[in-house]
Amino acid sequence: MAVGGKRLRAVALAATVLFGVTAPAPASARPRDPGLLQCQGTESVSYQPGIILRARPIHIAVDGRFASCAGGDGTVKSGGYHEEITLVTGCNNLLEGFRSRRTYTWNTDRSTDDAGPRHTGDSSTADISGSSTAVVGQVVTPVAGTVTDGRFQGHSLLQVIPLPQPSALQCLGDGLTGTTGVTTLTIL
């Protein structure tokens, strides 16, 4: 457990240095503070038409699913998000920065456990920004932002999304039409 605690403090410190994220006030100063939330899941992205070397208008649909969330006040167990945008893009400019507004919907599975239904019926809307880096065959996108509305309002977030990098054959052929990778969301 001590190693996990050290790793969590290291992630919080790295977020502070890289993104200007500050630690939340002590619990005594904010008695309703749900605390840190961490979610693990997948993100799937589809491109229509496929992304090729030459930039062209591409309709992009993003679906994120968090199968496992822990922390906070214990009520958030899962979540997800969906976005659709159209960009002029190609394999050569996939790594450009972006700004967006993303809404995370909590406990979307509507399943039950020993404590009863887990669907909270609420969400968090965040203003986010990020840019991608190509690293060893992956496009890694760290997304940072602040929750502006709903659950966790006022808290900072960091989401990391590594997706497989398109191959030269995909970029020169019919194009990349979709990809899926893991994602981790932390709300401080």
C-alpha positions as CSV (number, residue, x, y, z in Angstrom):
1,M,0.0,0.0,0.0
2,A,2.9,2.4,0.7
3,V,4.1,2.0,-2.9
4,G,0.7,2.9,-4.3
5,G,0.5,5.9,-2.0
6,K,3.9,7.1,-3.2
7,R,2.9,6.6,-6.8
8,L,-0.4,8.6,-6.2
9,R,1.6,11.4,-4.6
10,A,4.1,11.4,-7.5
11,V,1.2,11.6,-10.1
12,A,-0.3,14.5,-8.1
13,L,3.1,16.3,-7.9
14,A,3.6,15.8,-11.7
15,A,0.2,17.2,-12.5
16,T,1.0,20.2,-10.3
17,V,4.3,20.9,-12.1
18,L,3.1,20.2,-15.6
19,F,-0.4,21.6,-15.6
20,G,-0.6,24.0,-12.7
21,V,-3.0,21.7,-10.8
22,T,-3.1,22.5,-7.1
23,A,-4.0,20.1,-4.3
24,P,-7.5,20.5,-3.0
25,A,-8.0,22.2,0.4
26,P,-8.0,20.0,3.5
27,A,-11.2,18.2,4.3
28,S,-11.8,20.4,7.3
29,A,-12.0,23.4,4.9
30,R,-14.3,21.7,2.4
31,P,-16.4,19.1,4.3
32,R,-18.4,18.1,1.2
33,D,-15.2,17.6,-0.9
34,P,-15.5,14.1,-2.6
35,G,-11.7,13.9,-2.9
36,L,-9.6,12.3,-5.5
37,L,-11.3,10.1,-8.2
38,Q,-9.5,7.8,-10.5
39,C,-11.1,5.9,-13.4
40,Q,-9.7,3.3,-15.8
41,G,-11.3,2.5,-19.1
42,T,-11.1,2.6,-22.9
43,E,-11.5,5.2,-25.6
44,S,-12.6,4.3,-29.1
45,V,-12.3,6.8,-32.0
46,S,-13.8,6.4,-35.5
47,Y,-12.9,8.5,-38.5
48,Q,-15.2,8.9,-41.5
49,P,-13.8,9.0,-44.2
50,G,-10.5,7.4,-43.1
51,I,-7.5,9.6,-42.3
52,I,-5.0,9.6,-45.1
53,L,-1.7,11.5,-45.6
54,R,-3.5,14.5,-47.2
55,A,-5.6,16.7,-44.9
56,R,-9.4,16.6,-45.6
57,P,-12.6,17.1,-43.6
58,I,-13.0,14.1,-41.3
59,H,-16.0,13.4,-39.0
60,I,-14.6,12.1,-35.7
61,A,-16.7,10.2,-33.1
62,V,-15.2,9.6,-29.7
63,D,-16.6,7.1,-27.2
64,G,-15.0,6.7,-23.8
65,R,-16.0,4.1,-21.2
66,F,-14.7,3.9,-17.6
67,A,-15.4,0.4,-16.3
68,S,-13.8,1.1,-13.0
69,C,-13.8,4.3,-10.9
70,A,-12.6,4.5,-7.3
71,G,-12.3,7.3,-4.7
72,G,-14.3,10.4,-4.2
73,D,-17.3,9.8,-1.9
74,G,-17.7,6.2,-3.2
75,T,-20.8,6.7,-5.4
76,V,-19.0,7.0,-8.7
77,K,-18.2,3.5,-9.9
78,S,-18.2,3.9,-13.7
79,G,-18.7,6.5,-16.4
80,G,-18.4,7.6,-20.0
81,Y,-18.4,10.3,-22.6
82,H,-19.3,10.8,-26.3
83,E,-18.2,13.5,-28.6
84,E,-18.6,14.2,-32.4
85,I,-16.7,16.8,-34.3
86,T,-15.5,17.5,-37.8
87,L,-11.9,18.6,-38.5
88,V,-9.7,19.1,-41.5
89,T,-6.9,16.7,-40.7
90,G,-4.6,14.1,-42.1
91,C,-1.8,11.8,-40.8
92,N,0.7,14.6,-40.8
93,N,-1.2,16.8,-38.4
94,L,-2.9,14.4,-35.9
95,L,-0.7,15.8,-33.1
96,E,-2.0,19.4,-33.1
97,G,-3.3,20.9,-29.9
98,F,-7.0,21.3,-29.1
99,R,-9.5,22.9,-26.7
100,S,-12.9,21.5,-26.1
101,R,-15.8,21.0,-23.6
102,R,-16.3,17.4,-22.5
103,T,-19.2,16.0,-20.5
104,Y,-18.5,12.9,-18.4
105,T,-21.7,11.0,-17.4
106,W,-21.3,8.9,-14.2
107,N,-22.5,5.4,-13.5
108,T,-23.8,4.9,-17.0
109,D,-24.1,1.1,-16.6
110,R,-27.3,1.3,-14.4
111,S,-26.3,-2.0,-12.8
112,T,-26.7,-2.8,-9.1
113,D,-24.4,-4.1,-6.4
114,D,-24.9,-4.9,-2.7
115,A,-25.7,-1.3,-2.0
116,G,-28.4,-1.1,-4.7
117,P,-28.5,0.8,-8.0
118,R,-25.2,2.5,-8.9
119,H,-26.6,5.0,-11.4
120,T,-26.2,8.5,-10.0
121,G,-27.8,10.2,-13.0
122,D,-25.4,13.1,-12.9
123,S,-22.5,14.4,-14.9
124,S,-19.4,16.6,-14.9
125,T,-18.8,19.1,-17.7
126,A,-15.1,20.2,-18.1
127,D,-13.3,22.7,-20.2
128,I,-10.3,20.7,-21.5
129,S,-7.2,21.2,-23.6
130,G,-4.4,18.9,-24.8
131,S,-2.0,18.0,-27.5
132,S,-0.6,14.7,-28.6
133,T,2.9,13.3,-28.9
134,A,4.0,10.3,-30.9
135,V,5.8,7.9,-28.6
136,V,7.0,4.3,-29.7
137,G,4.1,3.6,-32.0
138,Q,1.5,5.4,-30.0
139,V,-0.2,8.8,-30.1
140,V,-0.3,9.8,-26.4
141,T,-2.7,12.6,-25.5
142,P,-2.7,14.1,-22.0
143,V,-5.8,16.2,-21.5
144,A,-6.0,18.7,-18.6
145,G,-8.9,20.9,-17.5
146,T,-11.3,22.1,-14.9
147,V,-14.8,20.8,-14.1
148,T,-17.0,23.8,-14.7
149,D,-20.4,22.3,-14.0
150,G,-22.0,19.3,-12.2
151,R,-20.3,16.7,-9.9
152,F,-16.7,17.7,-9.0
153,Q,-17.3,21.3,-10.0
154,G,-14.2,23.4,-9.4
155,H,-11.9,20.4,-9.4
156,S,-9.0,19.9,-11.8
157,L,-8.7,16.8,-14.0
158,L,-6.1,15.0,-16.0
159,Q,-6.9,12.3,-18.6
160,V,-4.2,10.4,-20.4
161,I,-5.1,8.6,-23.7
162,P,-2.6,6.5,-25.6
163,L,-3.9,5.2,-29.0
164,P,-2.0,3.2,-31.6
165,Q,-0.3,5.5,-34.2
166,P,-1.4,5.1,-37.8
167,S,0.9,3.1,-40.0
168,A,2.4,4.4,-43.2
169,L,0.4,1.8,-45.1
170,Q,-2.9,3.1,-43.6
171,C,-1.9,6.7,-44.3
172,L,-1.0,5.9,-48.0
173,G,-3.9,3.5,-48.5
174,D,-7.6,3.7,-47.7
175,G,-6.9,5.5,-44.4
176,L,-7.3,4.9,-40.7
177,T,-11.0,4.4,-39.9
178,G,-10.8,3.7,-36.2
179,T,-8.7,3.0,-33.2
180,T,-9.1,2.0,-29.5
181,G,-6.8,2.3,-26.5
182,V,-6.8,2.5,-22.7
183,T,-7.5,5.7,-20.8
184,T,-7.0,6.9,-17.3
185,L,-8.9,9.9,-15.7
186,T,-7.9,11.5,-12.4
187,I,-9.9,14.3,-10.8
188,L,-8.1,16.2,-8.1
